PDB file of C-alpha atoms in Angstrom:
ATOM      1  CA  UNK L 746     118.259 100.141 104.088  1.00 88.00           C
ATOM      2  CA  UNK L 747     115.074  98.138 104.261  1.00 92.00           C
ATOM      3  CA  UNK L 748     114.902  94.500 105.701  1.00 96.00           C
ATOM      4  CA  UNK L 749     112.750  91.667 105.929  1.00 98.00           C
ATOM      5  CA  UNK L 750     112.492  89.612 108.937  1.00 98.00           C
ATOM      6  CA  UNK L 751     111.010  85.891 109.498  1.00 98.00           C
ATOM      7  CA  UNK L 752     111.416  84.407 112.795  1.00 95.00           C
ATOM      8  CA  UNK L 753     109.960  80.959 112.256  1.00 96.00           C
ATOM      9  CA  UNK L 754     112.270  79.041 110.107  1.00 97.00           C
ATOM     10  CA  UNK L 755     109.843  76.044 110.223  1.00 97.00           C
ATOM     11  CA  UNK L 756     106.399  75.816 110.721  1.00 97.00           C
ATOM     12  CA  UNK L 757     103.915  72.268 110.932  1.00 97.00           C
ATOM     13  CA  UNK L 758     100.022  72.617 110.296  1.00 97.00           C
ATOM     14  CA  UNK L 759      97.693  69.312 110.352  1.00 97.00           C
ATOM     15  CA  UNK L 760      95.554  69.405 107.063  1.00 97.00           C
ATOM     16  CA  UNK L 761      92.428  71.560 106.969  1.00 97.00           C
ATOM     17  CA  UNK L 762      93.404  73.282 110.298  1.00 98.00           C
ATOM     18  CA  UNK L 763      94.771  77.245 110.045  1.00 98.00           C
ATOM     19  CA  UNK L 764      98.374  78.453 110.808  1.00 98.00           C
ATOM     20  CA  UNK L 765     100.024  82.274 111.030  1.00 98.00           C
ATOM     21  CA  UNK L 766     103.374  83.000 109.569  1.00 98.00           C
ATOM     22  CA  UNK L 767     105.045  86.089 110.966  1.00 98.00           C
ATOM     23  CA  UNK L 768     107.524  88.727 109.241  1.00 98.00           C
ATOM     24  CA  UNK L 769     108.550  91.915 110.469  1.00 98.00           C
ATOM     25  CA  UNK L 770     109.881  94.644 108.458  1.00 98.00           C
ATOM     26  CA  UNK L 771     112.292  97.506 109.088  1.00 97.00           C
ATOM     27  CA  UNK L 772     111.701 101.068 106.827  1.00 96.00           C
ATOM     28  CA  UNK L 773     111.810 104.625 106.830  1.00 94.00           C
ATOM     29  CA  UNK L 774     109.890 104.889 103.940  1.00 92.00           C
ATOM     30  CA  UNK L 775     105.877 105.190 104.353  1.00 89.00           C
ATOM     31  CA  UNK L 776     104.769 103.777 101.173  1.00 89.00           C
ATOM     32  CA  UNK L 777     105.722 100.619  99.498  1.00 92.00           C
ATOM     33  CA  UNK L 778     104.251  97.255  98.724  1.00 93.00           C
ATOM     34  CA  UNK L 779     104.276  93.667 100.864  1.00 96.00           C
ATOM     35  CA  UNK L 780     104.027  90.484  99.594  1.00 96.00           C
ATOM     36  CA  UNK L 781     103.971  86.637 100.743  1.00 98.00           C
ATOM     37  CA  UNK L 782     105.716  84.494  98.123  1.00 97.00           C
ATOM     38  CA  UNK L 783     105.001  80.518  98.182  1.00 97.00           C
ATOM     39  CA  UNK L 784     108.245  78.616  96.278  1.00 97.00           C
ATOM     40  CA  UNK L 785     107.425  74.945  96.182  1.00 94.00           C
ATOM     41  CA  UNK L 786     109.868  71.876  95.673  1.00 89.00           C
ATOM     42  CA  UNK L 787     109.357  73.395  91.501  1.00 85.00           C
ATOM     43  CA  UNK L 788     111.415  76.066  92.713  1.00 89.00           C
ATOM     44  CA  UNK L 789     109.246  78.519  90.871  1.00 90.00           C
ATOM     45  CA  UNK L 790     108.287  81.487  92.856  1.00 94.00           C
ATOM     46  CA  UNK L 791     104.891  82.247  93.444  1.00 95.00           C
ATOM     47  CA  UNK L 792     103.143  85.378  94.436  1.00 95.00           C
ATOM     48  CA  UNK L 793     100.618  84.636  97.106  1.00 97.00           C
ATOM     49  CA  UNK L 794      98.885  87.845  98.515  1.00 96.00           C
ATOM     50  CA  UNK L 795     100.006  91.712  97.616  1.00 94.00           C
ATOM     51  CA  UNK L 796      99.348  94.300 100.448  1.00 95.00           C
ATOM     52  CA  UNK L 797      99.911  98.173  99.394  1.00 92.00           C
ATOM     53  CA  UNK L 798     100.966 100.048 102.726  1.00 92.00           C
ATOM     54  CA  UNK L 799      98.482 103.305 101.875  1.00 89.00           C
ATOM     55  CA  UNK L 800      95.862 101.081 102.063  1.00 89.00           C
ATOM     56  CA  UNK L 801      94.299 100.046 106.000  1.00 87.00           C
ATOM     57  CA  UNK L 802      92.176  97.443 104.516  1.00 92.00           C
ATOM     58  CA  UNK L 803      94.086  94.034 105.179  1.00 94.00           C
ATOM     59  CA  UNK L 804      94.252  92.135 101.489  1.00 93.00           C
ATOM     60  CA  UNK L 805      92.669  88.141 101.296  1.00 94.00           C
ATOM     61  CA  UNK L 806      92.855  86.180  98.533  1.00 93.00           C
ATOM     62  CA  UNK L 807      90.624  83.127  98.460  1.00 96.00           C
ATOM     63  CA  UNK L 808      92.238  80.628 101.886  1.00 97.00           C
ATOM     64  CA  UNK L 809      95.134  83.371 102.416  1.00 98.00           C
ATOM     65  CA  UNK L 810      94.862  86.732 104.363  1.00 97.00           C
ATOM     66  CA  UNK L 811      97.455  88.981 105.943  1.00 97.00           C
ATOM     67  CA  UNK L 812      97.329  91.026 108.909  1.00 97.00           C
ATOM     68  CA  UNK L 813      98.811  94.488 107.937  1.00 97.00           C
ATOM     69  CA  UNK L 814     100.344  96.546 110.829  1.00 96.00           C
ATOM     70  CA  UNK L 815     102.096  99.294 109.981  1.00 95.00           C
ATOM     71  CA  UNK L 816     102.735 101.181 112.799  1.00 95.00           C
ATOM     72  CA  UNK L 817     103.970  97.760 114.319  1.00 96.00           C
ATOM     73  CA  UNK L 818     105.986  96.890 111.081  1.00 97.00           C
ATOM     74  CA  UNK L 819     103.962  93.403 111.190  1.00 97.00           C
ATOM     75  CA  UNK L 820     102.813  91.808 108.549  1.00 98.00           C
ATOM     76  CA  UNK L 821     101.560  88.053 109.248  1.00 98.00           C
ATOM     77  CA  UNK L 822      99.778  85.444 106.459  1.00 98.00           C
ATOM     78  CA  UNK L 823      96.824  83.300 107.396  1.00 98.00           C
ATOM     79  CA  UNK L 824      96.118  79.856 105.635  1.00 98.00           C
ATOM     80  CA  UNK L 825      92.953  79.154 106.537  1.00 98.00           C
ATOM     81  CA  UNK L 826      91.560  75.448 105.677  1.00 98.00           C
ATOM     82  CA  UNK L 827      95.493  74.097 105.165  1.00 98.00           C
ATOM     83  CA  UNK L 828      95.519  71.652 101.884  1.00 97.00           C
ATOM     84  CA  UNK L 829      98.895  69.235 100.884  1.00 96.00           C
ATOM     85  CA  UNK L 830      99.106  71.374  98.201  1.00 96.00           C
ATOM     86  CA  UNK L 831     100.158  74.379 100.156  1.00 97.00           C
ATOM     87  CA  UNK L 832     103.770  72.811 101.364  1.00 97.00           C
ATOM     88  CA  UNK L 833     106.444  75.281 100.258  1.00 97.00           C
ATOM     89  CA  UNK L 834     109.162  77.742 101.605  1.00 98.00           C
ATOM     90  CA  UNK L 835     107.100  80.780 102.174  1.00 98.00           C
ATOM     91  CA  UNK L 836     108.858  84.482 101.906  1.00 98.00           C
ATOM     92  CA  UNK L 837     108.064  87.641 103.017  1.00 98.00           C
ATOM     93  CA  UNK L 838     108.780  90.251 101.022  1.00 97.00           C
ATOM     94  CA  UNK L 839     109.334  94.010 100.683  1.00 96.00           C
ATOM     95  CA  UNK L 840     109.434  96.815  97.260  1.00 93.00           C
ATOM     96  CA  UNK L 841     109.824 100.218  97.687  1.00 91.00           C
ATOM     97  CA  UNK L 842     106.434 102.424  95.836  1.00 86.00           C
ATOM     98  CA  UNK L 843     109.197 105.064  94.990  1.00 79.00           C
ATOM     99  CA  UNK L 844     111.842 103.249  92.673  1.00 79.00           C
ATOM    100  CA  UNK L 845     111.546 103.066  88.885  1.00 80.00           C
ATOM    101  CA  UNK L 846     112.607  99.356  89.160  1.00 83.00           C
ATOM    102  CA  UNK L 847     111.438  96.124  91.108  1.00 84.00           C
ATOM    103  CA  UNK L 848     113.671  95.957  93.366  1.00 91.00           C
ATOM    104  CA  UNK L 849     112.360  93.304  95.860  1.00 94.00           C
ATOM    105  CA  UNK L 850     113.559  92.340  99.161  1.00 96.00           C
ATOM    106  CA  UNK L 851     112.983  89.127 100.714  1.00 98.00           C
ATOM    107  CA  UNK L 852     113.138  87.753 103.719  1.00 98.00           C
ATOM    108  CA  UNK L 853     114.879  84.301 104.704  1.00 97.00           C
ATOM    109  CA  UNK L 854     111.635  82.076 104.531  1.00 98.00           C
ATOM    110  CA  UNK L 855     109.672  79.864 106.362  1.00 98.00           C
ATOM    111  CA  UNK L 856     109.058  76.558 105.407  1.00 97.00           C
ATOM    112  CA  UNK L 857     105.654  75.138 105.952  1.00 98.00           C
ATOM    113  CA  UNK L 858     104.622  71.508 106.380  1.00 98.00           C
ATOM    114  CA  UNK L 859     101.300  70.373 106.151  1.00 97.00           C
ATOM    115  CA  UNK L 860     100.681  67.384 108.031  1.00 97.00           C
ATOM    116  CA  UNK L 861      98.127  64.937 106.730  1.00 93.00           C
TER     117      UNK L 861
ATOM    118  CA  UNK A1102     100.791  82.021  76.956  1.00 60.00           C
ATOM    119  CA  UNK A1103     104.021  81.220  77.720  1.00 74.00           C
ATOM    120  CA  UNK A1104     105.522  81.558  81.447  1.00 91.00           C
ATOM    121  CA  UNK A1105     109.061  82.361  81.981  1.00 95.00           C
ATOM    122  CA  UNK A1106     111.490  79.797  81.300  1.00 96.00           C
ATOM    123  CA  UNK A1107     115.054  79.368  82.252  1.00 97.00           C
ATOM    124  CA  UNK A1108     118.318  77.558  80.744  1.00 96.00           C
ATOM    125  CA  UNK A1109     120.091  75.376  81.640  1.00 97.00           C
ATOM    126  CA  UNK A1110     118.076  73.917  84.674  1.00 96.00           C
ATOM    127  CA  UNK A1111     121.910  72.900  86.474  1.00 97.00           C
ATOM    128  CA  UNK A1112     125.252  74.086  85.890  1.00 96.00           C
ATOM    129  CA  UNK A1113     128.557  72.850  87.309  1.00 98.00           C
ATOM    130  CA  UNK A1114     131.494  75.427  86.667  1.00 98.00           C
ATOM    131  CA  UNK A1115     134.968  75.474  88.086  1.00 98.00           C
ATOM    132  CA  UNK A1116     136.148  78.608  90.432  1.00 98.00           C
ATOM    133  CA  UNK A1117     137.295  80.945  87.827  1.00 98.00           C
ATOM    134  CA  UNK A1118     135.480  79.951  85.126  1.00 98.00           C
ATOM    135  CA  UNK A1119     132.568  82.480  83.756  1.00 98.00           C
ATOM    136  CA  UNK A1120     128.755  81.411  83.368  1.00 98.00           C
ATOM    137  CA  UNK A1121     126.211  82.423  80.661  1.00 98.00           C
ATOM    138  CA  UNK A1122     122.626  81.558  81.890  1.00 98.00           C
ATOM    139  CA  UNK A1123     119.441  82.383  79.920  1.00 98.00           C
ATOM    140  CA  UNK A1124     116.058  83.512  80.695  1.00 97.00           C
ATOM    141  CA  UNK A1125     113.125  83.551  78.435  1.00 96.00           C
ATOM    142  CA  UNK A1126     109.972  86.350  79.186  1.00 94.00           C
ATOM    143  CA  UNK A1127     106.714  86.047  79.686  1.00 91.00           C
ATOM    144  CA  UNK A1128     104.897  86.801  76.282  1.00 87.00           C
ATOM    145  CA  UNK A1129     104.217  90.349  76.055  1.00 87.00           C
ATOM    146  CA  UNK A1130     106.765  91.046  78.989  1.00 90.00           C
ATOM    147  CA  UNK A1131     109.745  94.080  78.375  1.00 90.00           C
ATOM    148  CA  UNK A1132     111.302  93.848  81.509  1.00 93.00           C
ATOM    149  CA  UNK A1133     113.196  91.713  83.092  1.00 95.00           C
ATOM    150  CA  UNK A1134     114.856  91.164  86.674  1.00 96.00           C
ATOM    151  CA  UNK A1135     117.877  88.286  87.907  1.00 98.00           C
ATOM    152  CA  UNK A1136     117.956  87.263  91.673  1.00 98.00           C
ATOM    153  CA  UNK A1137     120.290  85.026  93.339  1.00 98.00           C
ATOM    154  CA  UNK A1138     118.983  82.719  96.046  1.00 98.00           C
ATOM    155  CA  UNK A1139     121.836  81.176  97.912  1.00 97.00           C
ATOM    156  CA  UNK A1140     120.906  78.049  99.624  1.00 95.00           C
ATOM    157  CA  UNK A1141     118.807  78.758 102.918  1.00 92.00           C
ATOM    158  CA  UNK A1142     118.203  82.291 101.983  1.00 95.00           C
ATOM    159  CA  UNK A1143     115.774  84.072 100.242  1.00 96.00           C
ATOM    160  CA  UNK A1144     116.780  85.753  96.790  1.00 97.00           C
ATOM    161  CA  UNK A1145     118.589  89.083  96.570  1.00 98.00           C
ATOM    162  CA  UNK A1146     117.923  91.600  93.792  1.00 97.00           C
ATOM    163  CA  UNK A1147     120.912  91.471  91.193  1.00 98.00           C
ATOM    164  CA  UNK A1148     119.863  93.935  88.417  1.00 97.00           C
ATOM    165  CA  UNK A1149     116.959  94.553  86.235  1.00 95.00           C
ATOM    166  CA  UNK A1150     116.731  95.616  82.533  1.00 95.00           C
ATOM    167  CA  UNK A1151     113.820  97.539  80.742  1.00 91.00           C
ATOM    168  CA  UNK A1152     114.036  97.736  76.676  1.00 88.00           C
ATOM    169  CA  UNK A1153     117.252  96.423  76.805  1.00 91.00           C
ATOM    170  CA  UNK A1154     118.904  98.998  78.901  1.00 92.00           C
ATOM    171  CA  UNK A1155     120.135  98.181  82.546  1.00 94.00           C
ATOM    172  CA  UNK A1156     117.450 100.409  85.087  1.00 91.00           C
ATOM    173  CA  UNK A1157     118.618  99.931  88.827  1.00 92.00           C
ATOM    174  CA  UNK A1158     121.309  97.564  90.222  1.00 95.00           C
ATOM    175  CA  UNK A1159     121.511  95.663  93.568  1.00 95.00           C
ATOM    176  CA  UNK A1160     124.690  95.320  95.798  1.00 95.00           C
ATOM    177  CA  UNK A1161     126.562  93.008  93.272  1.00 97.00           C
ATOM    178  CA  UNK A1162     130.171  93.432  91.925  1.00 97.00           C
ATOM    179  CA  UNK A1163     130.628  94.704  88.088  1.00 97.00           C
ATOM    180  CA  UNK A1164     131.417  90.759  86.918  1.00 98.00           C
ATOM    181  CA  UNK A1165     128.061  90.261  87.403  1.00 98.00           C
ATOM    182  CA  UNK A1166     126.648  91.380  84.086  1.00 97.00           C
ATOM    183  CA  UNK A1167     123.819  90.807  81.710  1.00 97.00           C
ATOM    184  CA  UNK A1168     121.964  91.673  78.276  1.00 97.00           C
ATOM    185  CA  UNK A1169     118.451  92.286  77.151  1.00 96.00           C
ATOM    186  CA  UNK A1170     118.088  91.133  73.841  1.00 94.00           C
ATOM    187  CA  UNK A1171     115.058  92.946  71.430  1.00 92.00           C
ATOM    188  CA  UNK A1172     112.961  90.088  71.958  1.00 89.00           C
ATOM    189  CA  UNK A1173     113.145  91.005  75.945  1.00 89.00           C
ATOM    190  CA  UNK A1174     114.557  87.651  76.675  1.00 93.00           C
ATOM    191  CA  UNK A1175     117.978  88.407  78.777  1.00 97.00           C
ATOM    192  CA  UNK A1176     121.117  86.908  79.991  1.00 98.00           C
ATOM    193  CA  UNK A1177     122.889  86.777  82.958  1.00 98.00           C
ATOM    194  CA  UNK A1178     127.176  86.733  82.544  1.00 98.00           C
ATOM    195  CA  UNK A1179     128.945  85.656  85.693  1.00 98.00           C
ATOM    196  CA  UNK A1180     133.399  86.324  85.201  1.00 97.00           C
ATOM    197  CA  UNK A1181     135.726  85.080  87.700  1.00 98.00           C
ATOM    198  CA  UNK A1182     133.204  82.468  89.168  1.00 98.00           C
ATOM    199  CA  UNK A1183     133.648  82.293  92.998  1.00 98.00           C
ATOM    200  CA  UNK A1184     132.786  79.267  95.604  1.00 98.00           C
ATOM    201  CA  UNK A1185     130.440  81.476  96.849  1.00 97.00           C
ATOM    202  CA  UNK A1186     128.849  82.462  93.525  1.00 98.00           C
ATOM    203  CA  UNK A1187     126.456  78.796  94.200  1.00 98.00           C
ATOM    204  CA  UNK A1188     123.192  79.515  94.311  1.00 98.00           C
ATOM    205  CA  UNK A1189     120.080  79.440  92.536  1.00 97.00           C
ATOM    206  CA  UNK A1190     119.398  82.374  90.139  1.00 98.00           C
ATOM    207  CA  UNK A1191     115.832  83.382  89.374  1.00 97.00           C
ATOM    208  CA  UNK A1192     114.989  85.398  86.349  1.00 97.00           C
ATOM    209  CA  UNK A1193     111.842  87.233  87.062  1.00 96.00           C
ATOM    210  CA  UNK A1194     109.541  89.292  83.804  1.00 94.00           C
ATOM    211  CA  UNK A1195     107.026  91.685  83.768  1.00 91.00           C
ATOM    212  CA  UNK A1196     105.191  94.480  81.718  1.00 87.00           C
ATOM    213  CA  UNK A1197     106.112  98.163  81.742  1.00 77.00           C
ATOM    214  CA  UNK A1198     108.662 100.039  84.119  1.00 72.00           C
ATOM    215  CA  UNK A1199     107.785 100.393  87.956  1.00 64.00           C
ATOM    216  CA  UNK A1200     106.693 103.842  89.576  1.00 62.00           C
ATOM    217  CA  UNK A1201     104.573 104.991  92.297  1.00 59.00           C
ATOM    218  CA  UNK A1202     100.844 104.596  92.612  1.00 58.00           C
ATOM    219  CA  UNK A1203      99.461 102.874  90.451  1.00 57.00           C
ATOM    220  CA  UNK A1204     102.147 101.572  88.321  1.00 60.00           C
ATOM    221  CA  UNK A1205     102.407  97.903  90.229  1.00 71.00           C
ATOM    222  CA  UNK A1206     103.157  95.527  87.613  1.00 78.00           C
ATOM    223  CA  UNK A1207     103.362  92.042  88.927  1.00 87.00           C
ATOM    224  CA  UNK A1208     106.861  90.001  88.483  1.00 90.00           C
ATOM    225  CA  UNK A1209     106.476  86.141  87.223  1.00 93.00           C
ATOM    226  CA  UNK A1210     109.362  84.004  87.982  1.00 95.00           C
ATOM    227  CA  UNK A1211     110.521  81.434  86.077  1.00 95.00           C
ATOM    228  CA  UNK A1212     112.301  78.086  87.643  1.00 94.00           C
ATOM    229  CA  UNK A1213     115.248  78.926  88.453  1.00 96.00           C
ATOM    230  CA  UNK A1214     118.999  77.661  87.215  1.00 97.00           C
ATOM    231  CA  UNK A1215     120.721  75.933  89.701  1.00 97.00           C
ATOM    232  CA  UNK A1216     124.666  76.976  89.462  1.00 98.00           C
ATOM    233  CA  UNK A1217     127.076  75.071  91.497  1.00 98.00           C
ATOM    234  CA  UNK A1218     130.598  76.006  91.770  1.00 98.00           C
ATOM    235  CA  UNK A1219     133.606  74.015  92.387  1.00 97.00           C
TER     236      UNK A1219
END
């Protein structure tokens, strides 16, 4: 069975500087998608940043990048430029490529403040 | 376009009791997925329905149940309500049925229903 690790339940960044959230992930599998998840006070989850494992390329979406290691079963987010806006529980999160449903595994979370 | 959108937004129910909670789709979306996200944890896969038929199951007991409904929108049936059974349950749409390479289709979660047991 696959699982989803975060080590850091809490995390403080000072506005506009850049934190790293770590998750590690355990699978036998050798393709399947990542993801970072942002769930804010709203409770509405959010999807962040998407990383397929085939591909070596780390993904980055605007302030938010991952590093992708696959061999290492690492899979950190940067927030670059921190805003108030980016406050939230953050998860980590896991889908088999090879199911015929979205099945998604998450990990406990880390919750991020930003400090002002 | 309309998110996803969940009813109630709380729930109080008594141990034993069963629980009906609704979820709405995203316009255009046919399938749809629950979650339950006890406090301090992060969600766990319940089940997930496609065109009104169940497709894949997590590790939850038969009394959790649920429905599609024609115009995708689904419910979640809880029997025999446990203390345990507190949490907040995510309903989660999206378009098509999953696969390998390239079928990726994004889920959108709505808000959530808060359920707490007593």
């Amino acid at each position: 069975a696959q699982t989803v690790t975060q080590s850091q339940p809490e995390m403080s960044v000072q506005e506009a500087e850049t934190v790293t959230l770590s998750c590690t992930y355990d699978t036998s599998e050798s393709d399947y998608y990542l993801f970072w998840y942002k769930q804010p006070p709203s409770r509405q989850m959010i999807l962040v940043i998407r990383q397929e494992a085939y591909k070596q390329q780390n993904a980055t979406e605007n302030r938010f990048s991952v590093n992708f290691q696959k061999a290492a079963k690492s899979f950190s987010l940067k927030i670059s430029d921190s805003q108030l806006g980016d406050a939230a529980m953050y998860f980590c999160a896991y889908r088999s490529a090879g199911l015929y449903y979205d099945k998604i595994i998450f990990g406990k979370g880390t919750r991020l403040h930003i400090l002002p | 376009e309309t998110g996803v959108t969940q009813s109630p937004t709380h729930l109080i129910k008594t141990r034993g009791q069963q629980v009906t909670l609704r979820c709405s789709s995203q316009s255009g979306h046919n399938t749809v997925s629950w979650y339950q996200q006890a406090l301090g944890q992060g969600p766990q896969f319940i089940f997930q329905y496609y065109r009104e038929e169940e497709n894949g199951r997590g590790n939850f007991p038969p009394r959790f149940s649920g429905l599609q409904f024609p115009n995708y929108s689904s419910e979640l049936n809880v029997n025999a309500l446990e203390l345990d059974d507190s949490a907040l349950y995510l309903c989660a749409s999206s378009l098509g049925l999953a696969g390998p390479h390239p079928n990726y289709n994004e889920q959108f979660f709505g808000p959530g229903t808060r359920l707490t047991v007593l």
